[in-house]
Coordinates of C-alpha atoms and ligand atoms in Angstrom, one line a residue:
M1 CA 0.0 0.0 0.0
T2 CA 1.3 3.5 -0.7
K3 CA 2.0 5.5 2.3
P4 CA -0.9 7.7 3.4
Q5 CA -0.6 11.5 3.2
T6 CA -3.4 12.0 5.6
G7 CA -3.1 11.3 9.3
L8 CA -5.3 11.7 12.4
I9 CA -4.5 12.1 16.0
G10 CA -7.2 11.4 18.7
L11 CA -9.4 8.4 18.1
G12 CA -12.2 9.5 20.5
T13 CA -15.8 9.9 19.4
M14 CA -15.2 12.5 16.7
G15 CA -11.7 11.4 15.6
A16 CA -12.7 7.8 15.1
A17 CA -15.8 8.7 13.1
L18 CA -13.8 11.2 11.0
A19 CA -11.0 8.7 10.3
L20 CA -13.5 6.0 9.1
N21 CA -15.2 8.6 6.9
I22 CA -11.9 9.5 5.3
A23 CA -11.0 5.9 4.8
E24 CA -14.4 5.1 3.3
K25 CA -14.0 7.9 0.8
G26 CA -10.8 6.1 -0.5
F27 CA -8.0 8.0 1.3
P28 CA -5.5 5.9 3.1
I29 CA -5.0 7.2 6.6
A30 CA -2.4 6.8 9.4
V31 CA -3.8 7.1 13.0
W32 CA -2.3 7.6 16.4
N33 CA -4.0 7.8 19.8
R34 CA -2.6 8.7 23.2
T35 CA -3.8 5.4 24.6
T36 CA -2.3 2.8 22.2
S37 CA -4.9 0.1 22.9
V38 CA -7.5 2.4 21.4
T39 CA -5.5 2.7 18.2
H40 CA -5.4 -1.1 17.7
A41 CA -9.0 -1.6 18.7
F42 CA -10.0 1.0 16.2
K43 CA -8.2 -0.8 13.4
A44 CA -9.6 -4.2 14.5
D45 CA -13.2 -2.8 14.5
A46 CA -12.9 -1.0 11.1
G47 CA -14.1 -4.0 9.1
D48 CA -13.6 -3.5 5.3
L49 CA -12.0 -0.1 5.9
A50 CA -9.2 -1.5 8.0
V51 CA -7.2 -2.1 4.8
R52 CA -6.8 1.7 4.4
I53 CA -5.9 2.3 8.0
T54 CA -2.3 2.4 9.3
P55 CA -2.2 2.3 13.1
T56 CA 0.9 3.7 14.8
D57 CA 2.2 3.5 18.4
S58 CA 4.1 6.8 18.6
L59 CA 4.1 10.2 17.0
A60 CA 7.4 9.4 15.4
D61 CA 5.9 6.2 13.9
L62 CA 2.9 8.2 12.7
V63 CA 5.2 10.7 10.8
A64 CA 7.4 7.9 9.5
A65 CA 4.3 6.0 8.2
M66 CA 3.2 9.0 6.1
A67 CA 4.4 10.3 2.8
P68 CA 5.3 14.0 2.6
P69 CA 3.8 16.5 2.4
R70 CA 1.8 15.2 5.3
A71 CA -1.6 16.5 6.5
I72 CA -2.4 15.5 10.1
I73 CA -5.8 16.2 11.6
L74 CA -5.9 16.8 15.4
M75 CA -9.2 15.7 17.1
V76 CA -8.3 16.2 20.7
P77 CA -9.9 18.4 23.4
A78 CA -9.6 22.1 22.7
G79 CA -7.0 24.0 24.7
P80 CA -3.7 22.8 26.1
A81 CA -3.9 19.4 24.5
V82 CA -3.7 21.1 21.1
D83 CA -0.7 23.2 22.1
D84 CA 1.0 20.0 23.6
M85 CA 0.4 18.1 20.3
L86 CA 1.8 21.0 18.2
A87 CA 4.9 21.1 20.4
A88 CA 5.4 17.4 20.2
L89 CA 5.0 17.4 16.4
A90 CA 7.4 20.3 15.9
P91 CA 10.6 18.4 15.9
L92 CA 9.1 15.6 13.7
L93 CA 7.5 17.5 10.8
D94 CA 8.8 19.3 7.7
K95 CA 7.9 22.9 6.7
D96 CA 5.4 21.7 4.0
D97 CA 3.6 19.3 6.4
L98 CA 0.2 20.6 7.5
V99 CA -1.4 20.2 10.9
I100 CA -5.2 20.8 11.0
D101 CA -6.9 21.4 14.4
A102 CA -10.4 20.1 13.8
G103 CA -11.6 20.3 17.4
N104 CA -13.7 23.1 18.9
A105 CA -10.9 25.5 19.5
N106 CA -11.5 29.1 20.6
F107 CA -10.8 31.1 17.5
H108 CA -8.4 33.4 19.5
D109 CA -6.3 30.3 20.1
T110 CA -6.4 29.5 16.3
N111 CA -5.4 33.1 15.5
R112 CA -2.5 32.8 18.0
R113 CA -1.3 29.4 16.6
S114 CA -1.7 30.7 13.0
A115 CA 0.6 33.6 13.8
A116 CA 3.1 31.6 15.7
S117 CA 6.3 30.6 13.9
L118 CA 5.6 26.9 13.8
P119 CA 8.0 24.7 11.8
F120 CA 5.1 23.4 9.7
R121 CA 1.9 24.7 8.2
F122 CA -1.2 25.0 10.4
M123 CA -4.9 25.5 9.9
G124 CA -8.0 25.4 12.1
I125 CA -11.3 23.9 10.9
G126 CA -14.7 23.8 12.6
V127 CA -16.5 20.5 12.2
S128 CA -20.3 20.3 12.9
G129 CA -22.7 17.4 13.0
G130 CA -21.6 15.4 16.1
E131 CA -20.5 11.8 15.8
E132 CA -23.0 10.9 13.1
G133 CA -22.0 13.9 11.0
A134 CA -18.3 13.1 11.4
R135 CA -18.9 9.6 10.3
H136 CA -21.2 10.2 7.3
G137 CA -20.9 13.8 6.4
P138 CA -20.2 16.9 8.6
A139 CA -20.3 20.5 7.7
I140 CA -16.8 21.8 7.6
M141 CA -15.9 25.5 8.2
A142 CA -12.2 25.9 7.4
G143 CA -9.8 28.7 8.3
G144 CA -6.3 29.1 7.1
T145 CA -4.7 30.1 3.8
A146 CA -6.2 29.6 0.4
A147 CA -3.3 27.4 -0.6
D148 CA -3.8 25.0 2.4
W149 CA -7.5 24.9 1.7
A150 CA -6.9 24.1 -1.9
R151 CA -4.6 21.3 -0.9
M152 CA -7.2 19.8 1.6
A153 CA -10.3 20.5 -0.4
P154 CA -10.4 17.1 -2.2
V155 CA -10.5 15.3 1.2
F156 CA -12.9 17.7 2.9
H157 CA -15.2 17.8 -0.1
A158 CA -15.3 14.0 -0.2
I159 CA -16.1 13.5 3.4
A160 CA -18.5 16.5 3.9
A161 CA -22.3 16.4 3.9
R162 CA -24.0 17.2 0.6
T163 CA -27.0 19.3 -0.1
E164 CA -29.8 17.9 -2.3
D165 CA -28.2 19.3 -5.4
G166 CA -24.9 17.6 -4.5
T167 CA -22.9 20.6 -3.2
P168 CA -20.4 19.6 -0.5
C169 CA -20.9 21.5 2.7
A170 CA -17.2 22.3 3.2
D171 CA -15.5 25.6 2.4
Q172 CA -12.9 28.0 3.4
M173 CA -14.4 30.8 5.5
G174 CA -11.3 33.0 5.8
E175 CA -7.8 33.1 7.1
S176 CA -6.4 32.0 10.5
G177 CA -9.2 31.6 13.1
A178 CA -12.1 32.4 10.7
G179 CA -13.3 28.7 10.5
H180 CA -13.4 28.3 14.3
F181 CA -15.1 31.7 14.6
V182 CA -17.8 30.7 12.1
K183 CA -18.2 27.4 14.0
A184 CA -18.7 29.3 17.3
V185 CA -21.4 31.5 15.7
H186 CA -23.0 28.3 14.4
N187 CA -23.0 26.9 17.9
G188 CA -24.5 30.2 19.2
I189 CA -27.3 30.0 16.7
E190 CA -27.8 26.4 17.6
Y191 CA -28.3 27.4 21.2
A192 CA -30.8 30.1 20.0
D193 CA -32.7 27.8 17.7
M194 CA -33.0 25.2 20.4
Q195 CA -34.1 27.8 23.0
M196 CA -36.8 29.3 20.7
I197 CA -38.2 25.8 20.0
A198 CA -38.1 25.1 23.8
E199 CA -40.0 28.3 24.4
V200 CA -42.9 27.5 22.0
Y201 CA -42.9 23.9 23.4
G202 CA -43.4 25.5 26.9
V203 CA -46.3 27.7 25.8
M204 CA -48.0 24.7 24.2
R205 CA -47.4 22.6 27.3
D206 CA -48.3 25.2 30.0
G207 CA -50.4 27.8 28.1
L208 CA -52.4 25.6 25.8
A209 CA -52.4 22.5 28.1
M210 CA -51.2 20.2 25.4
P211 CA -49.6 16.9 26.4
A212 CA -46.3 15.9 24.6
P213 CA -48.0 13.4 22.2
Q214 CA -50.1 16.3 20.9
I215 CA -47.2 18.6 20.6
A216 CA -45.2 16.1 18.5
P217 CA -47.4 16.3 15.4
V218 CA -47.4 20.1 15.6
F219 CA -43.6 20.1 15.2
A220 CA -43.9 17.4 12.6
K221 CA -46.3 19.6 10.6
W222 CA -44.1 22.7 11.0
N223 CA -41.3 20.6 9.6
Q224 CA -43.1 20.4 6.3
G225 CA -43.1 24.2 5.8
T226 CA -40.9 27.3 6.3
L227 CA -39.5 25.9 9.5
K228 CA -38.2 22.7 7.9
S229 CA -35.0 21.9 9.8
Y230 CA -33.2 19.2 11.6
L231 CA -33.9 20.7 15.0
V232 CA -37.7 21.0 14.5
E233 CA -37.6 17.5 13.1
I234 CA -35.9 16.0 16.1
S235 CA -38.1 18.1 18.5
A236 CA -41.1 16.2 17.0
A237 CA -39.3 12.9 17.6
V238 CA -38.4 13.9 21.2
A239 CA -41.9 14.9 22.0
A240 CA -43.3 11.7 20.5
A241 CA -41.1 9.3 22.4
T242 CA -42.6 7.2 25.2
D243 CA -40.6 6.4 28.3
P244 CA -38.8 3.1 27.7
I245 CA -38.4 2.4 31.4
G246 CA -41.4 4.1 32.9
K247 CA -44.9 5.2 31.8
G248 CA -46.0 8.1 29.6
P249 CA -44.0 10.5 27.4
L250 CA -40.3 10.4 28.0
L251 CA -40.1 14.2 27.6
D252 CA -42.1 14.6 30.9
M253 CA -39.5 12.6 32.7
I254 CA -36.4 14.5 31.5
V255 CA -34.9 16.9 34.1
D256 CA -35.3 20.6 32.9
A257 CA -31.7 21.6 33.3
A258 CA -29.8 22.0 30.1
G259 CA -26.1 21.1 29.8
Q260 CA -23.6 23.1 27.8
K261 CA -19.9 22.9 26.8
G262 CA -19.5 26.7 26.6
T263 CA -19.4 27.5 22.9
G264 CA -22.6 29.5 23.1
R265 CA -21.0 31.5 25.9
W266 CA -17.9 32.2 23.7
T267 CA -20.2 33.6 21.0
A268 CA -22.0 35.8 23.5
I269 CA -18.7 37.1 25.0
E270 CA -17.3 37.7 21.5
A271 CA -20.4 39.6 20.5
Q272 CA -19.9 41.9 23.4
N273 CA -16.2 42.4 22.4
L274 CA -17.3 43.3 18.9
A275 CA -20.2 45.5 20.0
A276 CA -22.4 43.3 17.8
P277 CA -25.9 42.8 19.2
I278 CA -27.0 39.1 19.3
P279 CA -29.8 39.2 22.0
V280 CA -31.5 36.0 20.8
I281 CA -28.2 34.0 21.3
E282 CA -27.4 35.8 24.6
A283 CA -30.9 35.0 25.8
A284 CA -30.4 31.4 25.0
V285 CA -27.1 31.2 26.9
M286 CA -28.8 33.0 29.8
A287 CA -31.8 30.6 29.8
R288 CA -29.5 27.5 29.9
N289 CA -27.8 29.0 33.0
V290 CA -31.2 29.7 34.6
S291 CA -32.3 26.2 33.8
A292 CA -29.5 24.8 35.9
R293 CA -30.9 26.7 39.0
R294 CA -33.7 24.2 39.7
D295 CA -33.8 24.7 43.5
E296 CA -34.0 28.5 43.3
R297 CA -36.7 28.2 40.6
A298 CA -38.8 25.9 42.8
K299 CA -38.4 28.5 45.6
G300 CA -39.4 31.3 43.3
Q301 CA -42.5 29.4 42.3
A302 CA -43.4 28.7 45.9
L303 CA -43.0 32.4 46.8
Y304 CA -44.7 34.0 43.8
G305 CA -47.5 31.5 43.2
P306 CA -48.5 29.2 40.4
G307 CA -46.6 29.0 37.2
P308 CA -47.7 30.2 33.7
Q309 CA -51.4 30.7 33.1
T310 CA -53.5 30.0 30.0
A311 CA -52.2 32.0 27.1
S312 CA -54.2 33.4 24.2
F313 CA -52.6 32.6 20.9
T314 CA -53.1 30.0 18.3
L315 CA -50.8 27.3 17.0
E316 CA -50.5 29.2 13.8
D317 CA -49.3 32.2 15.9
L318 CA -46.7 30.0 17.5
E319 CA -45.4 28.8 14.1
H320 CA -45.1 32.3 12.8
A321 CA -43.5 33.6 16.0
L322 CA -40.8 30.9 15.6
I323 CA -40.3 31.9 11.9
A324 CA -39.9 35.5 12.9
G325 CA -37.6 34.6 15.8
K326 CA -35.4 32.5 13.6
I327 CA -35.0 35.2 10.9
L328 CA -34.1 37.8 13.6
C329 CA -31.6 35.4 15.2
Y330 CA -29.8 34.7 11.9
A331 CA -29.9 38.4 11.0
Q332 CA -28.1 39.0 14.2
G333 CA -25.6 36.1 13.7
F334 CA -24.7 37.2 10.2
A335 CA -24.3 40.8 11.3
M336 CA -22.0 39.7 14.0
M337 CA -19.9 37.8 11.4
T338 CA -19.8 41.0 9.3
A339 CA -18.4 42.9 12.3
A340 CA -15.8 40.2 13.0
A341 CA -14.7 40.2 9.4
R342 CA -14.0 44.0 9.7
E343 CA -12.3 43.6 13.1
F344 CA -10.0 40.6 12.1
G345 CA -9.5 41.5 8.5
W346 CA -11.1 38.3 7.2
A347 CA -12.8 38.1 3.8
L348 CA -15.7 36.1 5.2
D349 CA -17.9 34.9 2.4
M350 CA -21.4 35.2 3.9
P351 CA -23.4 33.3 1.2
A352 CA -20.7 30.5 1.4
I353 CA -21.3 30.3 5.2
A354 CA -25.1 30.0 4.7
R355 CA -24.4 27.3 2.0
V356 CA -22.1 25.3 4.2
W357 CA -24.7 25.3 7.0
R358 CA -27.4 23.8 4.7
A359 CA -26.5 20.2 5.4
G360 CA -24.5 18.1 7.9
C361 CA -24.7 20.5 10.8
I362 CA -27.1 20.8 13.6
I363 CA -28.7 24.1 12.4
R364 CA -29.3 22.8 8.9
S365 CA -32.6 24.1 7.6
A366 CA -34.5 25.0 4.4
M367 CA -34.4 28.7 5.3
L368 CA -30.6 28.7 4.8
N369 CA -31.1 28.4 1.0
D370 CA -33.1 31.7 1.0
M371 CA -30.5 33.2 3.3
A372 CA -27.7 32.2 0.9
T373 CA -29.6 33.8 -2.0
A374 CA -30.3 37.0 -0.1
L375 CA -26.7 37.3 1.1
A376 CA -25.4 36.7 -2.4
T377 CA -27.3 39.9 -3.5
D378 CA -25.8 42.0 -0.8
P379 CA -23.5 40.3 1.8
A380 CA -23.2 43.3 4.0
R381 CA -26.9 44.1 4.3
N382 CA -28.7 43.0 7.4
L383 CA -30.9 40.1 6.6
M384 CA -33.9 41.9 8.1
L385 CA -33.6 44.5 5.3
A386 CA -33.5 41.9 2.5
P387 CA -36.8 42.1 0.6
F388 CA -37.5 38.3 0.8
F389 CA -37.1 38.3 4.6
A390 CA -38.8 41.6 5.0
D391 CA -41.9 40.0 3.4
H392 CA -41.6 37.1 5.8
L393 CA -41.3 39.4 8.8
R394 CA -44.2 41.5 7.8
R395 CA -46.3 38.4 7.7
S396 CA -45.0 36.8 10.9
L397 CA -44.3 39.7 13.3
P398 CA -48.0 40.2 14.3
S399 CA -47.9 36.6 15.6
L400 CA -44.5 37.2 17.4
R401 CA -46.1 40.2 19.1
R402 CA -49.1 38.3 20.2
V403 CA -47.0 35.4 21.5
V404 CA -44.5 37.6 23.4
S405 CA -47.2 40.0 24.8
S406 CA -49.5 37.2 25.9
G407 CA -46.5 35.3 27.3
A408 CA -45.6 38.4 29.4
L409 CA -49.1 38.8 30.6
N410 CA -49.5 35.2 31.6
G411 CA -46.1 34.5 33.1
H412 CA -44.3 32.5 30.3
G413 CA -40.6 33.2 30.2
L414 CA -39.8 33.8 26.5
P415 CA -36.4 35.4 26.6
A416 CA -35.2 34.5 23.1
L417 CA -38.4 35.4 21.3
S418 CA -38.7 38.6 23.4
G419 CA -35.1 39.5 22.7
G420 CA -35.6 39.1 19.0
L421 CA -38.6 41.3 19.0
A422 CA -37.1 44.0 21.1
W423 CA -34.0 44.1 18.8
F424 CA -36.3 44.3 15.8
D425 CA -38.2 47.2 17.3
L426 CA -35.0 49.1 18.0
M427 CA -33.7 48.4 14.5
R428 CA -36.9 49.7 12.9
T429 CA -36.9 53.0 14.9
A430 CA -35.2 55.9 13.1
R431 CA -35.5 58.3 16.1
G432 CA -34.3 56.2 19.1
T433 CA -34.0 57.2 22.7
A434 CA -30.2 57.4 23.1
N435 CA -30.5 61.2 23.0
M436 CA -31.6 60.9 26.6
I437 CA -28.5 58.8 27.4
Q438 CA -26.3 61.4 25.7
G439 CA -27.9 64.1 27.8
Q440 CA -27.4 62.1 31.0
R441 CA -23.8 61.4 30.1
D442 CA -23.1 65.1 29.4
F443 CA -24.9 66.0 32.7
F444 CA -22.8 63.8 34.9
G445 CA -19.6 63.5 32.9
L446 CA -19.5 66.4 30.4
H447 CA -19.1 63.8 27.7
G448 CA -20.7 66.1 25.1
F449 CA -23.2 65.2 22.4
K450 CA -23.9 65.9 18.8
R451 CA -26.9 68.0 17.6
L452 CA -29.4 66.9 15.0
D453 CA -29.0 70.3 13.2
G454 CA -25.2 69.8 13.0
L455 CA -24.4 73.1 14.8
D456 CA -21.5 73.1 17.2
A457 CA -22.8 71.7 20.5
P458 CA -21.7 73.3 23.7
H459 CA -22.4 71.3 26.8
G460 CA -26.0 71.4 28.1
P461 CA -27.2 74.2 30.4
W462 CA -26.5 71.8 33.3
A463 CA -22.7 72.2 32.9
R464 CA -21.0 74.2 35.7
T465 CA -18.8 76.9 34.4
Ligands
NDP1 P1 -13.4 12.4 23.1 O1 -13.3 12.7 24.6 O2 -14.3 11.4 22.7 O3 -11.9 12.0 22.6 C1 -10.8 12.8 22.9 C2 -9.6 12.2 22.2 O4 -8.5 13.1 22.4 C3 -9.2 10.8 22.6 O5 -8.7 10.2 21.5 C4 -8.1 11.1 23.7 O6 -7.2 10.1 23.8 C5 -7.5 12.3 23.1 N1 -6.8 13.2 24.1 C6 -7.4 13.7 25.2 N2 -6.5 14.4 25.8 C7 -5.3 14.4 25.1 C8 -4.1 14.9 25.3 N3 -3.8 15.7 26.3 N4 -3.1 14.6 24.3 C9 -3.4 13.8 23.3 N5 -4.6 13.3 23.1 C10 -5.6 13.5 24.0 O7 -13.7 13.8 22.4 P2 -14.5 14.2 21.1 O8 -14.1 13.2 20.0 O9 -16.0 14.3 21.4 O10 -14.0 15.7 20.8 C11 -12.7 15.9 20.2 C12 -12.7 17.4 19.7 O11 -13.8 17.6 18.8 C13 -13.0 18.4 20.8 O12 -12.3 19.6 20.6 C14 -14.5 18.6 20.7 O13 -14.9 19.9 21.3 C15 -14.7 18.6 19.2 N6 -16.0 18.3 18.8 C16 -16.8 17.4 19.4 C17 -18.1 17.2 18.9 C18 -19.0 16.2 19.5 O14 -20.2 16.1 19.1 N7 -18.5 15.3 20.4 C19 -18.6 17.9 17.7 C20 -17.7 18.8 17.1 C21 -16.4 19.0 17.6 P3 -7.4 8.9 24.9 O15 -8.1 7.8 24.2 O16 -6.0 8.6 25.2 O17 -8.1 9.4 26.0

């Protein structure tokens, strides 16, 4: 067998699945894992694909087993493990060899590693779709140079998910940390999509007194229309499931405290750094943190009385509220990426990002086709100003208003949907209220202000001379 040019380090959940995917697409691959027994078990369990897999027992063996120029994918936990691996590989690799960090790195780390004088080439890629995606077709958001992307594109295009028209969901997002940045925003949007679905589930359960088996077909029906997406589809399946070890719907037995690995929080923090408003994503991160406070929430309910009351909106309102919330959330996410492109000097290709998200990743949805089209016309324009989405919003905003206002009146916490609506109302108000803030700032700090008529502005009459 010819020596492989592709290698992979870290045969955990994602690495093993990715290595099998690569082998399946016809690329021989050399693998190494910190725990050697895992490496050999991986080859032994690889079935027909084992013929393309070269297991190795040390990093030196891995490098020796490969033909230059080598491309080695790292699939180890983000953070120090990646730096340790880069340091360990440094004395072993040539300058044309390429190391690809495919874990969930913080993009600042990827920027730092890209700028470091490593004795080999380096790129960071975001991989979405979980284990199933890694095995059968993830969405791949690559950072790094165009030359390194061109070199790896045949492999990444081969293993990536494909849209219905056969387009691979793998592309270069921009230089250095751009791929990991886009992956972080993807994860933030994932938090927001999930939170908004959870919010409409909550009002069906508590406001409309619908049991889970009645909620499931509602999500299934929505999945036939504008909201067609992986997350709405699996929400129908989750609501439909019966408890395998108890009685009744499984959903009613699941503890209402959401886990998180922190990538949504990274997105929220970065949005603050960029002064890019993403209130739907921020609300989703906040809501996960509140969900973890079960004891305090129980005390709150005991003190303030019964939970949510009957709400007055229809299922159609809920569907349209979710459509509006989703558009607003993506409008914020893409605007944040525009701000990041400016800040970090990346040529982020907005339509390409929407296209890469169309399959393989958790936020895949039919609406991303329309977003790619709208962004192709004017990548820098906020999506809420694109005519196609403006039409959608005009139709769905009355429902969002009914759901949010009825939710507030009846005690349903709807932070993501409310955050989206508040942002929209600020964004469609030409004369805002920050003139008051500027007056206050001048009053207590003599910070000054600009006048609408353009005349020179002395401080207000409150200034002491
Ligand atoms: P796992 O915990 O399943 O596997 C981790 C792998 O890394 C193992 O092979 C482990 O080796 C190895 N490893 C751990 N620490 C070190 C170290 N210090 N030095 C060298 N090797 C080490 O993790 P996942 O496969 O789930 O995740 C891998 C990366 O992919 C992470 O960055 C994660 O955030 C990212 N990711 C995960 C997704 C998921 O759905 N799970 C989705 C997208 C990205 P050993 O066998 O010796 O323990």
